Coordinates of C-alpha atoms and ligand atoms in Angstrom, one line a residue:
M1 CA -46.0 -59.0 -65.7
S2 CA -49.1 -58.3 -67.7
L3 CA -48.9 -57.4 -71.3
N4 CA -51.6 -56.2 -73.6
P5 CA -52.5 -59.3 -75.5
N6 CA -53.4 -57.5 -78.6
I7 CA -50.0 -55.9 -79.3
S8 CA -46.8 -57.6 -80.1
E9 CA -43.9 -56.3 -78.1
N10 CA -42.1 -55.5 -81.4
T11 CA -44.7 -53.0 -82.5
S12 CA -43.8 -49.4 -81.6
H13 CA -45.6 -48.7 -78.4
I14 CA -45.8 -46.7 -75.2
L15 CA -45.0 -48.9 -72.2
V16 CA -47.1 -48.2 -69.1
F17 CA -45.7 -49.4 -65.8
G18 CA -48.2 -49.7 -62.9
M19 CA -46.9 -49.1 -59.3
G20 CA -50.2 -48.7 -57.5
G21 CA -51.4 -45.6 -55.7
T22 CA -54.7 -43.8 -55.5
I23 CA -54.9 -43.8 -59.3
A24 CA -55.4 -47.5 -58.8
G25 CA -57.5 -47.1 -55.7
L26 CA -61.0 -48.2 -54.9
A27 CA -63.4 -46.7 -52.4
P28 CA -66.2 -49.0 -51.0
N29 CA -68.6 -46.0 -50.9
P30 CA -67.3 -43.7 -53.6
E31 CA -70.4 -41.5 -53.7
T32 CA -70.5 -40.7 -50.0
S33 CA -66.9 -41.2 -48.8
P34 CA -64.5 -41.0 -51.8
L35 CA -61.5 -40.3 -49.6
Q36 CA -62.0 -43.5 -47.6
Y37 CA -60.4 -46.0 -50.0
E38 CA -57.6 -48.4 -50.5
A39 CA -54.8 -47.6 -52.9
G40 CA -53.3 -50.1 -55.3
Q41 CA -56.4 -52.2 -56.0
V42 CA -56.9 -51.9 -59.8
G43 CA -54.5 -53.5 -62.3
V44 CA -52.6 -51.2 -64.7
D45 CA -54.3 -53.1 -67.6
A46 CA -57.7 -51.9 -66.4
L47 CA -56.4 -48.3 -66.0
V48 CA -55.0 -48.4 -69.6
A49 CA -58.2 -50.0 -70.9
Q50 CA -60.2 -47.0 -69.5
V51 CA -58.4 -44.6 -71.7
Q52 CA -57.5 -46.8 -74.7
S53 CA -60.3 -45.5 -76.9
V54 CA -59.3 -41.9 -76.5
V55 CA -55.5 -42.1 -76.9
P56 CA -54.2 -40.4 -80.1
K57 CA -54.6 -42.6 -83.2
G58 CA -51.7 -44.9 -83.9
V59 CA -50.4 -44.9 -80.3
K60 CA -50.2 -48.5 -79.2
L61 CA -50.1 -49.2 -75.4
V62 CA -48.5 -52.1 -73.5
S63 CA -48.9 -52.3 -69.8
R64 CA -46.8 -54.0 -67.1
Q65 CA -47.5 -54.2 -63.4
I66 CA -44.3 -53.7 -61.3
A67 CA -46.1 -53.3 -58.0
N68 CA -49.6 -52.4 -56.8
V69 CA -49.1 -50.7 -53.5
N70 CA -49.9 -47.6 -51.5
S71 CA -46.7 -45.6 -52.2
R72 CA -46.1 -45.0 -48.5
N73 CA -45.2 -48.8 -48.5
L74 CA -42.7 -48.6 -51.4
T75 CA -39.4 -50.4 -50.6
D76 CA -35.9 -50.0 -51.9
A77 CA -36.5 -53.3 -53.9
H78 CA -39.5 -51.6 -55.7
L79 CA -37.3 -48.8 -56.7
T80 CA -34.6 -51.2 -58.0
S81 CA -37.3 -53.1 -60.1
L82 CA -38.7 -49.8 -61.5
G83 CA -35.3 -48.3 -62.3
L84 CA -34.1 -51.5 -64.1
A85 CA -37.4 -51.7 -66.0
V86 CA -37.2 -48.1 -67.1
G87 CA -33.6 -48.5 -68.1
Q88 CA -34.4 -51.6 -70.2
A89 CA -37.4 -49.8 -71.8
L90 CA -35.3 -46.8 -72.8
L91 CA -32.9 -49.1 -74.6
D92 CA -35.7 -51.0 -76.4
S93 CA -36.2 -49.7 -79.9
A94 CA -39.9 -50.7 -79.9
V95 CA -40.6 -48.5 -76.9
R96 CA -41.5 -44.9 -77.9
G97 CA -42.0 -43.6 -74.4
V98 CA -42.8 -44.7 -70.9
V99 CA -45.6 -43.8 -68.5
I100 CA -45.6 -44.8 -64.8
T101 CA -48.8 -44.8 -62.7
H102 CA -47.7 -44.2 -59.1
G103 CA -49.0 -43.2 -55.7
T104 CA -48.5 -39.5 -55.0
D105 CA -47.4 -39.8 -51.4
T106 CA -43.8 -40.7 -52.2
I107 CA -43.7 -39.8 -55.9
E108 CA -41.2 -37.2 -54.8
E109 CA -38.6 -39.9 -54.0
T110 CA -39.3 -41.9 -57.2
G111 CA -39.1 -38.7 -59.3
L112 CA -35.6 -37.9 -58.1
F113 CA -34.5 -41.6 -58.2
L114 CA -35.4 -41.9 -61.9
Q115 CA -33.8 -38.6 -62.8
I116 CA -30.5 -39.6 -61.2
T117 CA -30.4 -43.2 -62.4
C118 CA -32.1 -42.9 -65.9
G119 CA -32.2 -39.1 -66.7
K120 CA -29.2 -39.1 -69.0
L121 CA -30.3 -42.3 -70.8
A122 CA -33.8 -40.9 -71.4
Q123 CA -32.2 -37.7 -72.9
T124 CA -29.7 -39.6 -75.1
Q125 CA -32.4 -42.0 -76.3
S126 CA -34.8 -39.1 -76.9
K127 CA -37.6 -40.7 -75.0
R128 CA -39.9 -39.3 -72.3
V129 CA -40.6 -41.1 -69.1
I130 CA -43.7 -39.6 -67.5
L131 CA -44.8 -40.2 -63.9
T132 CA -48.4 -39.7 -63.1
G133 CA -50.9 -40.4 -60.3
A134 CA -54.2 -39.2 -58.9
M135 CA -55.7 -37.7 -55.8
L136 CA -59.0 -39.4 -56.1
P137 CA -59.5 -43.2 -56.2
S138 CA -60.5 -44.7 -59.6
N139 CA -64.2 -45.2 -58.8
A140 CA -64.8 -41.7 -57.2
P141 CA -67.0 -39.3 -59.0
G142 CA -64.8 -36.9 -61.0
A143 CA -61.7 -39.2 -60.5
D144 CA -58.7 -37.4 -61.9
G145 CA -56.7 -40.5 -62.8
P146 CA -58.0 -41.1 -66.3
S147 CA -57.3 -37.5 -67.4
N148 CA -53.8 -37.5 -65.8
L149 CA -53.0 -40.8 -67.5
L150 CA -54.3 -39.5 -70.8
D151 CA -52.2 -36.4 -70.5
A152 CA -49.1 -38.5 -69.7
L153 CA -49.8 -40.9 -72.7
R154 CA -50.2 -37.9 -75.0
W155 CA -47.0 -36.3 -73.8
A156 CA -45.0 -39.5 -73.9
S157 CA -46.0 -40.0 -77.5
T158 CA -45.7 -36.4 -78.9
P159 CA -42.7 -35.8 -81.2
I160 CA -39.5 -35.0 -79.3
D161 CA -38.8 -31.6 -81.1
N162 CA -41.0 -29.5 -78.7
C163 CA -39.5 -31.0 -75.5
P164 CA -36.5 -33.3 -75.2
G165 CA -36.3 -36.9 -73.8
G166 CA -36.1 -36.9 -70.0
I167 CA -37.9 -37.8 -66.8
Y168 CA -41.1 -35.8 -66.3
A169 CA -44.4 -35.9 -64.4
V170 CA -47.9 -34.8 -65.2
M171 CA -50.8 -33.9 -62.8
D172 CA -53.9 -31.8 -63.3
G173 CA -52.9 -30.7 -66.8
R174 CA -49.4 -29.5 -66.0
G175 CA -46.0 -31.1 -66.5
C176 CA -42.8 -30.7 -64.6
M177 CA -39.4 -32.5 -64.3
A178 CA -40.0 -35.5 -62.1
M179 CA -37.2 -34.4 -59.8
D180 CA -39.2 -31.2 -59.0
L181 CA -42.3 -33.1 -57.8
A182 CA -43.2 -33.0 -54.1
K183 CA -46.6 -33.5 -52.5
R184 CA -47.2 -30.3 -50.6
H185 CA -50.9 -30.5 -50.0
A186 CA -53.0 -33.3 -48.5
T187 CA -56.0 -33.2 -50.8
A188 CA -55.6 -30.7 -53.7
L189 CA -55.8 -32.2 -57.2
N190 CA -52.5 -30.7 -58.1
A191 CA -50.8 -31.5 -54.8
P192 CA -47.6 -33.0 -56.1
L193 CA -47.0 -30.2 -58.6
Q194 CA -48.1 -27.3 -56.5
N195 CA -44.6 -26.0 -55.7
A196 CA -42.9 -27.3 -58.9
P197 CA -41.8 -25.1 -61.8
S198 CA -44.1 -26.5 -64.5
S199 CA -45.7 -25.9 -67.9
S200 CA -49.1 -26.6 -69.4
V201 CA -48.6 -30.0 -71.1
G202 CA -50.6 -28.8 -74.1
L203 CA -48.5 -25.7 -74.7
I204 CA -44.9 -26.0 -73.5
N205 CA -43.7 -22.8 -71.9
P206 CA -40.3 -21.7 -73.4
S207 CA -38.9 -20.4 -70.2
W208 CA -39.6 -23.7 -68.4
L209 CA -38.1 -25.6 -71.3
S210 CA -34.9 -23.6 -71.2
G211 CA -34.7 -24.5 -67.5
V212 CA -35.1 -28.2 -68.3
K213 CA -32.3 -27.9 -70.9
A214 CA -30.0 -26.2 -68.3
V215 CA -30.6 -29.1 -65.8
Q216 CA -30.1 -31.7 -68.5
A217 CA -26.9 -30.0 -69.7
A218 CA -25.6 -30.1 -66.1
W219 CA -26.5 -33.8 -65.6
S220 CA -23.7 -35.6 -67.4
E221 CA -23.8 -39.2 -66.2
D222 CA -26.5 -41.4 -64.5
L223 CA -25.6 -43.0 -61.2
P224 CA -25.8 -46.8 -60.8
I225 CA -29.1 -48.3 -59.5
P226 CA -28.4 -50.1 -56.2
Q227 CA -29.1 -53.9 -56.4
E228 CA -31.9 -55.1 -54.2
G229 CA -30.4 -55.6 -50.7
E230 CA -27.6 -53.1 -51.4
W231 CA -29.3 -49.9 -50.7
P232 CA -27.4 -47.9 -48.0
W233 CA -29.5 -47.4 -44.9
V234 CA -30.2 -43.6 -44.5
E235 CA -32.7 -42.1 -42.0
I236 CA -34.3 -38.7 -41.8
L237 CA -34.1 -37.1 -38.4
T238 CA -36.1 -33.9 -37.6
S239 CA -34.7 -31.3 -35.3
H240 CA -37.3 -29.5 -33.1
A241 CA -37.8 -27.6 -29.9
G242 CA -37.0 -30.1 -27.1
A243 CA -34.8 -32.3 -29.3
R244 CA -32.9 -34.9 -27.3
P245 CA -29.3 -36.3 -27.8
E246 CA -30.9 -39.8 -27.6
T247 CA -32.4 -39.2 -31.0
I248 CA -28.9 -39.5 -32.4
T249 CA -27.2 -41.8 -29.8
H250 CA -29.9 -44.4 -30.3
W251 CA -28.6 -45.0 -33.8
L252 CA -24.9 -45.2 -33.0
S253 CA -24.9 -48.9 -32.3
S254 CA -26.8 -49.7 -35.5
S255 CA -25.4 -50.1 -39.0
V256 CA -27.1 -46.9 -40.3
Q257 CA -24.8 -45.3 -42.9
G258 CA -26.3 -41.8 -43.2
F259 CA -28.6 -39.2 -41.6
V260 CA -30.5 -36.5 -43.4
L261 CA -31.1 -33.8 -40.7
A262 CA -34.3 -32.0 -41.4
G263 CA -33.2 -28.8 -39.5
S264 CA -35.0 -25.7 -38.6
G265 CA -34.7 -22.4 -40.5
H266 CA -31.4 -22.5 -42.6
G267 CA -31.1 -26.2 -41.7
G268 CA -29.6 -25.7 -38.2
F269 CA -30.1 -28.4 -35.5
H270 CA -30.5 -28.4 -31.8
D271 CA -27.3 -27.8 -29.8
D272 CA -28.0 -31.1 -27.9
W273 CA -27.3 -32.9 -31.1
I274 CA -23.8 -31.4 -31.7
E275 CA -21.8 -33.9 -29.5
P276 CA -23.6 -37.1 -30.6
L277 CA -23.4 -36.0 -34.3
D278 CA -19.6 -35.5 -33.9
R279 CA -19.5 -39.1 -32.7
A280 CA -21.6 -40.2 -35.6
M281 CA -19.2 -38.6 -38.1
V282 CA -16.2 -40.2 -36.3
Q283 CA -18.0 -43.5 -36.9
G284 CA -18.2 -42.7 -40.6
I285 CA -21.9 -41.9 -40.8
A286 CA -22.6 -39.5 -43.6
L287 CA -24.5 -36.3 -42.7
V288 CA -26.6 -34.1 -44.9
R289 CA -28.3 -31.0 -43.5
T290 CA -31.6 -29.8 -45.0
T291 CA -34.4 -27.5 -43.9
R292 CA -37.8 -28.6 -42.5
T293 CA -39.4 -25.3 -43.6
G294 CA -40.7 -26.7 -46.9
A295 CA -39.0 -24.2 -49.2
G296 CA -35.7 -22.5 -50.0
S297 CA -32.2 -23.8 -50.1
T298 CA -29.9 -25.1 -47.4
L299 CA -26.5 -23.4 -48.0
P300 CA -23.0 -24.6 -46.9
N301 CA -21.7 -23.0 -43.7
I302 CA -25.0 -21.2 -42.9
P303 CA -25.9 -20.6 -40.1
E304 CA -22.7 -22.2 -38.7
L305 CA -19.6 -23.7 -40.3
D306 CA -20.2 -27.3 -41.5
A307 CA -18.0 -30.1 -40.1
P308 CA -16.1 -31.9 -42.8
G309 CA -18.4 -35.0 -42.7
C310 CA -21.6 -32.9 -43.1
R311 CA -22.9 -31.4 -46.3
A312 CA -25.7 -28.9 -47.0
S313 CA -28.5 -30.2 -49.2
G314 CA -28.9 -27.2 -51.5
S315 CA -32.5 -27.2 -52.8
L316 CA -33.1 -30.9 -52.0
T317 CA -35.9 -31.5 -49.6
A318 CA -35.4 -34.1 -46.9
P319 CA -37.0 -37.0 -48.8
R320 CA -35.0 -36.2 -51.9
A321 CA -31.8 -35.7 -49.9
R322 CA -32.3 -39.1 -48.5
I323 CA -32.6 -40.7 -52.0
A324 CA -29.6 -38.6 -53.2
L325 CA -27.5 -39.7 -50.2
Q326 CA -28.4 -43.4 -50.7
L327 CA -27.4 -43.2 -54.4
A328 CA -24.3 -41.2 -53.6
L329 CA -23.1 -43.7 -51.0
N330 CA -23.7 -46.5 -53.4
A331 CA -22.0 -44.8 -56.3
A332 CA -18.9 -44.0 -54.1
K333 CA -18.8 -47.7 -53.1
Q334 CA -19.0 -48.9 -56.7
A335 CA -16.4 -46.3 -57.8
N336 CA -14.0 -47.3 -55.0
K337 CA -14.4 -51.0 -56.0
A338 CA -13.3 -49.9 -59.5
G339 CA -10.3 -48.2 -58.1
K340 CA -11.6 -44.6 -58.4
P341 CA -11.0 -42.5 -55.3
L342 CA -14.4 -40.7 -55.3
T343 CA -16.4 -39.9 -52.1
W344 CA -20.1 -39.8 -51.5
Q345 CA -19.7 -36.0 -51.3
D346 CA -18.4 -35.9 -54.9
F347 CA -21.6 -37.7 -56.1
F348 CA -24.0 -35.9 -53.8
A349 CA -22.6 -32.6 -55.1
R350 CA -23.5 -33.5 -58.7
I351 CA -27.1 -33.9 -57.6
A352 CA -27.4 -31.1 -55.1
D353 CA -25.7 -28.5 -57.3
L354 CA -28.0 -29.0 -60.3
P355 CA -29.5 -25.8 -61.5
E356 CA -33.0 -24.9 -60.3
I357 CA -35.7 -24.1 -62.8
R358 CA -37.2 -20.7 -61.9
Ligands
LIG1 C1 -50.3 -43.5 -52.5 O1 -49.3 -42.6 -52.5 O2 -50.1 -44.6 -52.9 C2 -51.6 -43.1 -51.9 C3 -51.9 -41.6 -52.1 C4 -52.0 -41.2 -53.5 O3 -51.7 -41.9 -54.5 O4 -52.4 -40.0 -53.7

């Protein structure tokens, strides 16, 4: 953990958690090859120091490194650490808001994870948690990290009346709910936000804001954060022309607990998977169907009737559906231990049936 030595933890402050990513990346030859770089090289203290002189007056910053990795290498344990740290910060009266610097490759997973485990708490504590990242390493000419971090710090510290507490993200001057982030372009500066309903962070759009409030009204209770080592094992399997039954049968002797099926079109899968998936369901493996198309919802019983152990993902993409299924399986396990007869489908429905912002 690294704390800004100039500020006592009791002074009202914005807490900046560093997770790594391109925003903390360094290119050996930034002028000639800015896209050949290593992510997660610069400490969050240094990122904060770069913008310290231009943050709004009176905003104190404290930084804490949770990880410094390329986000493609994030582990379940990293998510547990981040979720617990965010939860603690939200309950700390000295913390006005939280900013997280993160790699953009898997920011989609972290965005949904934080909404589902800390979204209600952020709302009730009236604090904003803002994820941000960058598409260019920190030493590239025109690096986008400092302006994204500054936007996130400004938004985390602006009064709550123009936009409620919650889990958000900022890139390229625009903000969205973190659960709507998904990197859908390899290089564009707004890649993680390209398909997300969003607003300019300087001027909150009223129709976006009413969508945020509808989602928040529907999200009544955060799900528990799995302990390190307790995350259910869930894999994403993609259906494609020439798919083989072995793609499923290969797993049946493992301790996998769920499959997210990234299907074609409406979320259908190859007929050669039908029989092995029936066996998977008999073994108690949870199935979620989603679409590999990149847009649109996967609806129940379309194109064919769903088997009882298989659920459609609604608007959740495959990476989000995977996190949702892990959290739903874990929540059902905790509920059952407490004598509540709830299933993973009950918890998954709470996530998948959230309203969409249009
Ligand atoms: C990463 O996700 O850590 C690398 C890519 C990025 O941050 O844009």
